[in-house]
PDB file of N, CA and C in Angstrom:
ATOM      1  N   UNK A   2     181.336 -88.967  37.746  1.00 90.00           N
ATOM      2  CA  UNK A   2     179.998 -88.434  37.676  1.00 90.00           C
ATOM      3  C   UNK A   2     179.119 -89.203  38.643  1.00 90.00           C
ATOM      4  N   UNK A   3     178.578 -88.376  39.312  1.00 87.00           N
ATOM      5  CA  UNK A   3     177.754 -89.229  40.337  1.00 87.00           C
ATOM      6  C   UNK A   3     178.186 -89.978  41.312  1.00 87.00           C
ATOM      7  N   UNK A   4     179.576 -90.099  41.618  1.00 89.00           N
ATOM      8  CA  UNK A   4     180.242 -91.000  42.334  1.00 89.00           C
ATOM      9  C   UNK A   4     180.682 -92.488  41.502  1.00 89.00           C
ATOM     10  N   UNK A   5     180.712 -92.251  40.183  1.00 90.00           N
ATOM     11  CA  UNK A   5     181.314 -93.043  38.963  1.00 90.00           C
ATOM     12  C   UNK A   5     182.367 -92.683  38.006  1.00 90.00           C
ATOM     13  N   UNK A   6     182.927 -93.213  38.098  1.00 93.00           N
ATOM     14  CA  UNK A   6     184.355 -92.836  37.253  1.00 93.00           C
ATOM     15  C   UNK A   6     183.745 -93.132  35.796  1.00 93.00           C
ATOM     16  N   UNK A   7     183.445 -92.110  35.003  1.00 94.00           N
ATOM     17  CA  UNK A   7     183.331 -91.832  33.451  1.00 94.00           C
ATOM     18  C   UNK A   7     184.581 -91.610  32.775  1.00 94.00           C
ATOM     19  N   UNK A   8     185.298 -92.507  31.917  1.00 96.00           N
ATOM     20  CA  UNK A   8     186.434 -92.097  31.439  1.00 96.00           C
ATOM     21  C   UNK A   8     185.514 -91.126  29.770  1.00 96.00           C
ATOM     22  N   UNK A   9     186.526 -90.311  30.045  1.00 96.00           N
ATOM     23  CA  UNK A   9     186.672 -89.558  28.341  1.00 96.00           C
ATOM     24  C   UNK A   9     187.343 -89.750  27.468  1.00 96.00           C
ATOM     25  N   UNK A  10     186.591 -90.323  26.526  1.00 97.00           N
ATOM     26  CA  UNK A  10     187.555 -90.583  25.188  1.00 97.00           C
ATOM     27  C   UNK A  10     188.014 -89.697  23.979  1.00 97.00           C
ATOM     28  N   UNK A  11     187.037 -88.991  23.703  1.00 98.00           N
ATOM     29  CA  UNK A  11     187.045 -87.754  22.449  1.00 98.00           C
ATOM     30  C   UNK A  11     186.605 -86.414  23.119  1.00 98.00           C
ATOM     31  N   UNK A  12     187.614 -85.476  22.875  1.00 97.00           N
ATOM     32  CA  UNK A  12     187.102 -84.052  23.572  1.00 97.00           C
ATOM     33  C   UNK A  12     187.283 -83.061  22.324  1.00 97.00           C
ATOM     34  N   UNK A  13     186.788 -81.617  22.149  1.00 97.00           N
ATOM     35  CA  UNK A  13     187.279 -80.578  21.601  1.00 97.00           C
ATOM     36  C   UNK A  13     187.077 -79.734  22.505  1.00 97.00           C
ATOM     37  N   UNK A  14     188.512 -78.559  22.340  1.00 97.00           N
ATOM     38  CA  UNK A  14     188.170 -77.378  23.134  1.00 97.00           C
ATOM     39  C   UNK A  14     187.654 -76.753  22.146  1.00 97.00           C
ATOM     40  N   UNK A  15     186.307 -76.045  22.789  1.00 97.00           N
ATOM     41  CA  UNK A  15     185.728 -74.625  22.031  1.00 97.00           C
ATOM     42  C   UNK A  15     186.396 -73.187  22.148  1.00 97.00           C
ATOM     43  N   UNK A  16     185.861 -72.574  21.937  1.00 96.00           N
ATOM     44  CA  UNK A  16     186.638 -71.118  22.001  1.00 96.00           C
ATOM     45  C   UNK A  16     185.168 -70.494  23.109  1.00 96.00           C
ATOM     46  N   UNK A  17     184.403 -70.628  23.457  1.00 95.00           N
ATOM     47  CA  UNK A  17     183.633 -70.585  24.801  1.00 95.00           C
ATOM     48  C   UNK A  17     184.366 -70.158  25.844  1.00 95.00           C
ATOM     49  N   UNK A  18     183.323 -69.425  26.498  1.00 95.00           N
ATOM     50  CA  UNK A  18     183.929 -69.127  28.134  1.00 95.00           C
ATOM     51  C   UNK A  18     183.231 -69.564  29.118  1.00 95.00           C
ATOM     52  N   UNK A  19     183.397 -69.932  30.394  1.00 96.00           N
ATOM     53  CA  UNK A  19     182.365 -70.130  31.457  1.00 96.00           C
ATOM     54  C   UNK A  19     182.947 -69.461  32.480  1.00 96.00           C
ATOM     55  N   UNK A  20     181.790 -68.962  33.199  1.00 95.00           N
ATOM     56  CA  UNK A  20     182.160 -68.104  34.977  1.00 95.00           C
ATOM     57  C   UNK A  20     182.074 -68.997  35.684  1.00 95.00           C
ATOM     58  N   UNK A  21     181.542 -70.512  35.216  1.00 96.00           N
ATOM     59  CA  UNK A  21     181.308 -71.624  36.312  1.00 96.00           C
ATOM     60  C   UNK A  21     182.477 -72.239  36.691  1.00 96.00           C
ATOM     61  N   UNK A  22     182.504 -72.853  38.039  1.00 96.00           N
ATOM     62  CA  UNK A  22     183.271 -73.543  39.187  1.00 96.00           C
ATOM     63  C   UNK A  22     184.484 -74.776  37.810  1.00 96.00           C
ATOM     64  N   UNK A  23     185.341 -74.834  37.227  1.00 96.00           N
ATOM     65  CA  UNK A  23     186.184 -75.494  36.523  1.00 96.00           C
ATOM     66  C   UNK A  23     185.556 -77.389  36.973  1.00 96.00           C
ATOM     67  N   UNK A  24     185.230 -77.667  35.630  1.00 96.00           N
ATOM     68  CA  UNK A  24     184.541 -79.090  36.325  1.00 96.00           C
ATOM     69  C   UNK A  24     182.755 -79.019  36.318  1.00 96.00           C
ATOM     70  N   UNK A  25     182.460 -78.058  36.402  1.00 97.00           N
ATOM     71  CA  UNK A  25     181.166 -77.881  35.982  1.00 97.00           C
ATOM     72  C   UNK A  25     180.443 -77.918  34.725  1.00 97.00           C
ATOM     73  N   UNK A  26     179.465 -79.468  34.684  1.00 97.00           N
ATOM     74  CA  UNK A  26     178.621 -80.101  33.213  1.00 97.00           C
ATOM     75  C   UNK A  26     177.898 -78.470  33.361  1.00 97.00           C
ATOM     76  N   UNK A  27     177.794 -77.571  31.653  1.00 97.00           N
ATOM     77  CA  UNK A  27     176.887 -76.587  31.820  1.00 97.00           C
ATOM     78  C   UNK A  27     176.110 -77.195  30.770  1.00 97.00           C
ATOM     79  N   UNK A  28     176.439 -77.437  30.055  1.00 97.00           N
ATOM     80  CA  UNK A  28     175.028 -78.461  29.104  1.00 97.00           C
ATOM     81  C   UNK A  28     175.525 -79.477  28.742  1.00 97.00           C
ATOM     82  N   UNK A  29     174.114 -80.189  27.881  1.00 98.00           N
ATOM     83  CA  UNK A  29     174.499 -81.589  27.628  1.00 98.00           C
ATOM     84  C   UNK A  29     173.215 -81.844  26.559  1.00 98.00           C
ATOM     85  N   UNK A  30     173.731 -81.958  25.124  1.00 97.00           N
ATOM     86  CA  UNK A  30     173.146 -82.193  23.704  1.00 97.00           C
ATOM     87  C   UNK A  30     173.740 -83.123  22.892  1.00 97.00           C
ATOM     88  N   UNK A  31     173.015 -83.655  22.074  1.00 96.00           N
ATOM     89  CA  UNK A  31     173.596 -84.564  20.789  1.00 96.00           C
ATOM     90  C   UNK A  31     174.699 -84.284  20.659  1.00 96.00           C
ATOM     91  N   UNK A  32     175.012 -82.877  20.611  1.00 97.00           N
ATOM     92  CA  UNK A  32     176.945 -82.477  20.254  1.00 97.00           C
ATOM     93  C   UNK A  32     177.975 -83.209  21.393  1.00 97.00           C
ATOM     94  N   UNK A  33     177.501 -83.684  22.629  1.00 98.00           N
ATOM     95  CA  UNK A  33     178.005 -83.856  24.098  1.00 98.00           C
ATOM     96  C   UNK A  33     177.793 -82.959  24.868  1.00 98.00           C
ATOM     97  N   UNK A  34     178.894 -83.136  26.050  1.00 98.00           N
ATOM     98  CA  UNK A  34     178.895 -82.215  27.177  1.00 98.00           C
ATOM     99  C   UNK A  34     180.002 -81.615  27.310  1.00 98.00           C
ATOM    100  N   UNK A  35     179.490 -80.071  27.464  1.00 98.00           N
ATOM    101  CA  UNK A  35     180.410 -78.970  27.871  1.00 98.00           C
ATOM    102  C   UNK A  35     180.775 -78.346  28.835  1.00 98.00           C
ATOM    103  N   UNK A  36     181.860 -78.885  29.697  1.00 98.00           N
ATOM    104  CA  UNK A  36     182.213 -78.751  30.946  1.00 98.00           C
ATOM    105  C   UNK A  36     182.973 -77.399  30.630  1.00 98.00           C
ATOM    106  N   UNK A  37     182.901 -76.511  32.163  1.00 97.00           N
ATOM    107  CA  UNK A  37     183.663 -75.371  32.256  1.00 97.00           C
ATOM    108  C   UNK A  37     185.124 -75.824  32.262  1.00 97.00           C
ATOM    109  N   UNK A  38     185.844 -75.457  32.026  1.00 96.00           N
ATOM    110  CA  UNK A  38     187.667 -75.341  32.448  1.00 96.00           C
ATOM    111  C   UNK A  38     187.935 -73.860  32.931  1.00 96.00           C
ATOM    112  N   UNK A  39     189.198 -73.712  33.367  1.00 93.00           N
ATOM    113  CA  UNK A  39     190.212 -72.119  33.728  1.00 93.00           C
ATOM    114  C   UNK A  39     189.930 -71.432  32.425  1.00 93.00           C
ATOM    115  N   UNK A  40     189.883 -71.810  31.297  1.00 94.00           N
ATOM    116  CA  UNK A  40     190.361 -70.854  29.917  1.00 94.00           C
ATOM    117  C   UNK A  40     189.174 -70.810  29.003  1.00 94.00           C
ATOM    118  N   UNK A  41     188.601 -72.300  29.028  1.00 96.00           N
ATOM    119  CA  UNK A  41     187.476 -72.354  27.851  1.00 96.00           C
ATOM    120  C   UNK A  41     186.932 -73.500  28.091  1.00 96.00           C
ATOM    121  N   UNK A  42     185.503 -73.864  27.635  1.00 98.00           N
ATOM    122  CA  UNK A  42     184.712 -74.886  27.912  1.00 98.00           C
ATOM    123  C   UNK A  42     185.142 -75.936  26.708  1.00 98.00           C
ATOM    124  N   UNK A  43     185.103 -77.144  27.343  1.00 98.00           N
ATOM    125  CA  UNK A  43     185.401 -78.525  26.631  1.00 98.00           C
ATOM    126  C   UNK A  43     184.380 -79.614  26.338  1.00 98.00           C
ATOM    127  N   UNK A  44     184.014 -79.839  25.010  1.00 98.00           N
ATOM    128  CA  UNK A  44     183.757 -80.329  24.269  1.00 98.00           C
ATOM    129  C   UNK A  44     183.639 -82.270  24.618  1.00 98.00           C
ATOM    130  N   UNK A  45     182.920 -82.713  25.485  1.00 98.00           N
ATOM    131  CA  UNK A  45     182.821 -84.469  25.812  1.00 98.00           C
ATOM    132  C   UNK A  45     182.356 -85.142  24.685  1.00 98.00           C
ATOM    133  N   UNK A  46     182.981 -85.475  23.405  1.00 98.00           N
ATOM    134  CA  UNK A  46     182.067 -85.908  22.780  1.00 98.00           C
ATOM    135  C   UNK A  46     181.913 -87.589  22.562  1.00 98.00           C
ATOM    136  N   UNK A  47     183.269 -88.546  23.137  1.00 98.00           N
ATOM    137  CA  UNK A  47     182.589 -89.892  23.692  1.00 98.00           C
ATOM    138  C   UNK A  47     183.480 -90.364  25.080  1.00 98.00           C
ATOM    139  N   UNK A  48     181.907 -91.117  25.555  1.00 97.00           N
ATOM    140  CA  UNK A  48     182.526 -91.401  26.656  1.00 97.00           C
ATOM    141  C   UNK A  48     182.241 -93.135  27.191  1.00 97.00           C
ATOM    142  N   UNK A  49     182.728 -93.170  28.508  1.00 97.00           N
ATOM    143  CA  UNK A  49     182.819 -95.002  28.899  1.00 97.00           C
ATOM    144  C   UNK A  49     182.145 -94.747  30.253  1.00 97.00           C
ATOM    145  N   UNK A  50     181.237 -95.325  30.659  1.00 95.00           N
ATOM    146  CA  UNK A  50     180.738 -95.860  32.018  1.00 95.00           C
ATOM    147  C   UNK A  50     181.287 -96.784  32.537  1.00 95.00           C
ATOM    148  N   UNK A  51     181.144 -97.201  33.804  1.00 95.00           N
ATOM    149  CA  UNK A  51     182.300 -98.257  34.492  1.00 95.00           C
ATOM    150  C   UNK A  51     181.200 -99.657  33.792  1.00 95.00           C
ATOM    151  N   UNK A  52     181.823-100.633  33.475  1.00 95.00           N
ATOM    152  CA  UNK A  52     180.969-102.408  32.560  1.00 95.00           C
ATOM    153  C   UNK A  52     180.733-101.756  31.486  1.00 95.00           C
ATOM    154  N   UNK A  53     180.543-100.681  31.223  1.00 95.00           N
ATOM    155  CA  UNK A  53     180.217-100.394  29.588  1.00 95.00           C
ATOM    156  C   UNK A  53     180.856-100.251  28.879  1.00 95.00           C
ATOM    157  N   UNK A  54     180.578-100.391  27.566  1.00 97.00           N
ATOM    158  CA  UNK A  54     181.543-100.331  26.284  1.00 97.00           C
ATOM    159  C   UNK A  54     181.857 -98.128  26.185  1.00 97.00           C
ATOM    160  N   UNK A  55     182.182 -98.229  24.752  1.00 97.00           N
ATOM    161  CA  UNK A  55     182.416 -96.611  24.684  1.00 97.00           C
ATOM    162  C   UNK A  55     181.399 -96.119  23.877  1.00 97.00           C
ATOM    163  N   UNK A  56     180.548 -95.054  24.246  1.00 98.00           N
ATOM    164  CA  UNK A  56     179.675 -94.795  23.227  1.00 98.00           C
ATOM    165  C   UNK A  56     179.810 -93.113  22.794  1.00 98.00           C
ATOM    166  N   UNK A  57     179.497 -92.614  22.275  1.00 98.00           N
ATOM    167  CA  UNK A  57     179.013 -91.177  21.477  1.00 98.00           C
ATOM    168  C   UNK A  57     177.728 -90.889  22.757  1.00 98.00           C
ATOM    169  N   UNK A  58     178.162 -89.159  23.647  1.00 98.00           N
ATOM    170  CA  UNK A  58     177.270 -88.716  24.341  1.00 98.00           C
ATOM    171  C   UNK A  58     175.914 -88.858  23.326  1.00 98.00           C
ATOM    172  N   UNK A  59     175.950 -88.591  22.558  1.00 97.00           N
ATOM    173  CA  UNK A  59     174.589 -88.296  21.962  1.00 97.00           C
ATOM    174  C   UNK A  59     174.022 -89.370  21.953  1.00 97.00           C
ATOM    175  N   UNK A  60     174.312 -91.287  21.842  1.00 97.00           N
ATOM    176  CA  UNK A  60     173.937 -92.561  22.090  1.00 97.00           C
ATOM    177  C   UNK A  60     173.495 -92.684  23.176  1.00 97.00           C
ATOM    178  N   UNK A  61     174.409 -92.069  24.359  1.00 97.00           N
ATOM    179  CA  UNK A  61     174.078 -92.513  25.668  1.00 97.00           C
ATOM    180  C   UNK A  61     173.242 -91.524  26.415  1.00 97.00           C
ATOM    181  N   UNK A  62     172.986 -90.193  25.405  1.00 96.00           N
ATOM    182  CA  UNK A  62     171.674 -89.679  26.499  1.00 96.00           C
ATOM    183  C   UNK A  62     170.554 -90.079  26.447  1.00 96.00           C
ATOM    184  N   UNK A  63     170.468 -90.724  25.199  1.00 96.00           N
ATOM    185  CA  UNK A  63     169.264 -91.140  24.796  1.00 96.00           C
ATOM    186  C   UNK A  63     168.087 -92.426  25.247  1.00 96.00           C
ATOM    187  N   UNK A  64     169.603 -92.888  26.804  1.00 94.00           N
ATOM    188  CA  UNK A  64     168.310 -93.919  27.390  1.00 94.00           C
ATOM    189  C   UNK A  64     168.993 -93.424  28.898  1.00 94.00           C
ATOM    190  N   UNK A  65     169.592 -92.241  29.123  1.00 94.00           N
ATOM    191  CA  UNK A  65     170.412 -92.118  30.505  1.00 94.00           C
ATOM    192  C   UNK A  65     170.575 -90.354  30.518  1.00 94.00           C
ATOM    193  N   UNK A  66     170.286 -89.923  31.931  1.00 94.00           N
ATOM    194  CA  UNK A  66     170.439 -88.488  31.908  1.00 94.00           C
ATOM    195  C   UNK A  66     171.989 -87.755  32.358  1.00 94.00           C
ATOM    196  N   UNK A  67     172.345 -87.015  32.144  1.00 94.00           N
ATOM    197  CA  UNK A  67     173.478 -86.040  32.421  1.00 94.00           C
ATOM    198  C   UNK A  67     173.162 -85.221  32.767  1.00 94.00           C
ATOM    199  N   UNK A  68     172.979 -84.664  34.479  1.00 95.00           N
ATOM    200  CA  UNK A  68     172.414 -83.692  34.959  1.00 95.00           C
ATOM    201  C   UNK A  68     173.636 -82.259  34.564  1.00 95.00           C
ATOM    202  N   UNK A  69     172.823 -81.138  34.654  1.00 96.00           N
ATOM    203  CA  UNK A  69     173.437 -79.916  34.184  1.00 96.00           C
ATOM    204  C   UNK A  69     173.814 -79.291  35.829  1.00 96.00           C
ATOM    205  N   UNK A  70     175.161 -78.488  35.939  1.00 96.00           N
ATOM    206  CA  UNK A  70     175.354 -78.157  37.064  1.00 96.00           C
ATOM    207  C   UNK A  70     175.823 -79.120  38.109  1.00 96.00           C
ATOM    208  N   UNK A  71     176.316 -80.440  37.653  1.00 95.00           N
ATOM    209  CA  UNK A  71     177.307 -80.938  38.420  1.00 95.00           C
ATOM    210  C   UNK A  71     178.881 -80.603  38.416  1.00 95.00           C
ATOM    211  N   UNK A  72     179.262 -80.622  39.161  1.00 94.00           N
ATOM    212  CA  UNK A  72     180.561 -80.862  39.077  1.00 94.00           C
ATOM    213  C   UNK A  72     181.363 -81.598  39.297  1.00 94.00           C
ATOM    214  N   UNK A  73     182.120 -82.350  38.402  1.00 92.00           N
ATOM    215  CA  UNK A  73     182.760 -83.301  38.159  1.00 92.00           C
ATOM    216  C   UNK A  73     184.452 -83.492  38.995  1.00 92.00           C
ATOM    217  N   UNK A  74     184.884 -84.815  39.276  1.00 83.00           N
ATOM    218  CA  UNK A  74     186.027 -84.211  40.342  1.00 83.00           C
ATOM    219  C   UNK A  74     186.089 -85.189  41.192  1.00 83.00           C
TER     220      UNK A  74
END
């Protein structure tokens, strides 16, 4: 993200669809972030910054943004 390696720790696939580019953040809420895939959108729900510990998206938006419409890659 951003030119930072975000590892993912906890995901769910939804039953969602996206027309967006596979790799594409389409939102980002307390629930996490839901990136497009080929089949169905996936569910980020904790993640690691590079020196940081692991937190719950919903911890870490709350002092840091996750722009919508990146694509990840």
């Amino acid at each position: 993200y951003e030119d930072k390696t975000m590892k993912i720790w906890k995901t769910k696939v939804l039953t969602e669809t996206s027309n967006k580019p596979c790799g594409t953040i389409i939102k980002v809420d307390k629930d996490g972030i839901r990136i497009s895939t080929k089949d169905n959108v996936v569910l980020v729900k904790e993640i690691q910054m590079p020196g940081k510990k692991r937190v719950l998206v919903s911890e870490y938006i709350k002092g840091n943004n996750i722009n919508t419409n990146t694509i990840l890659g």
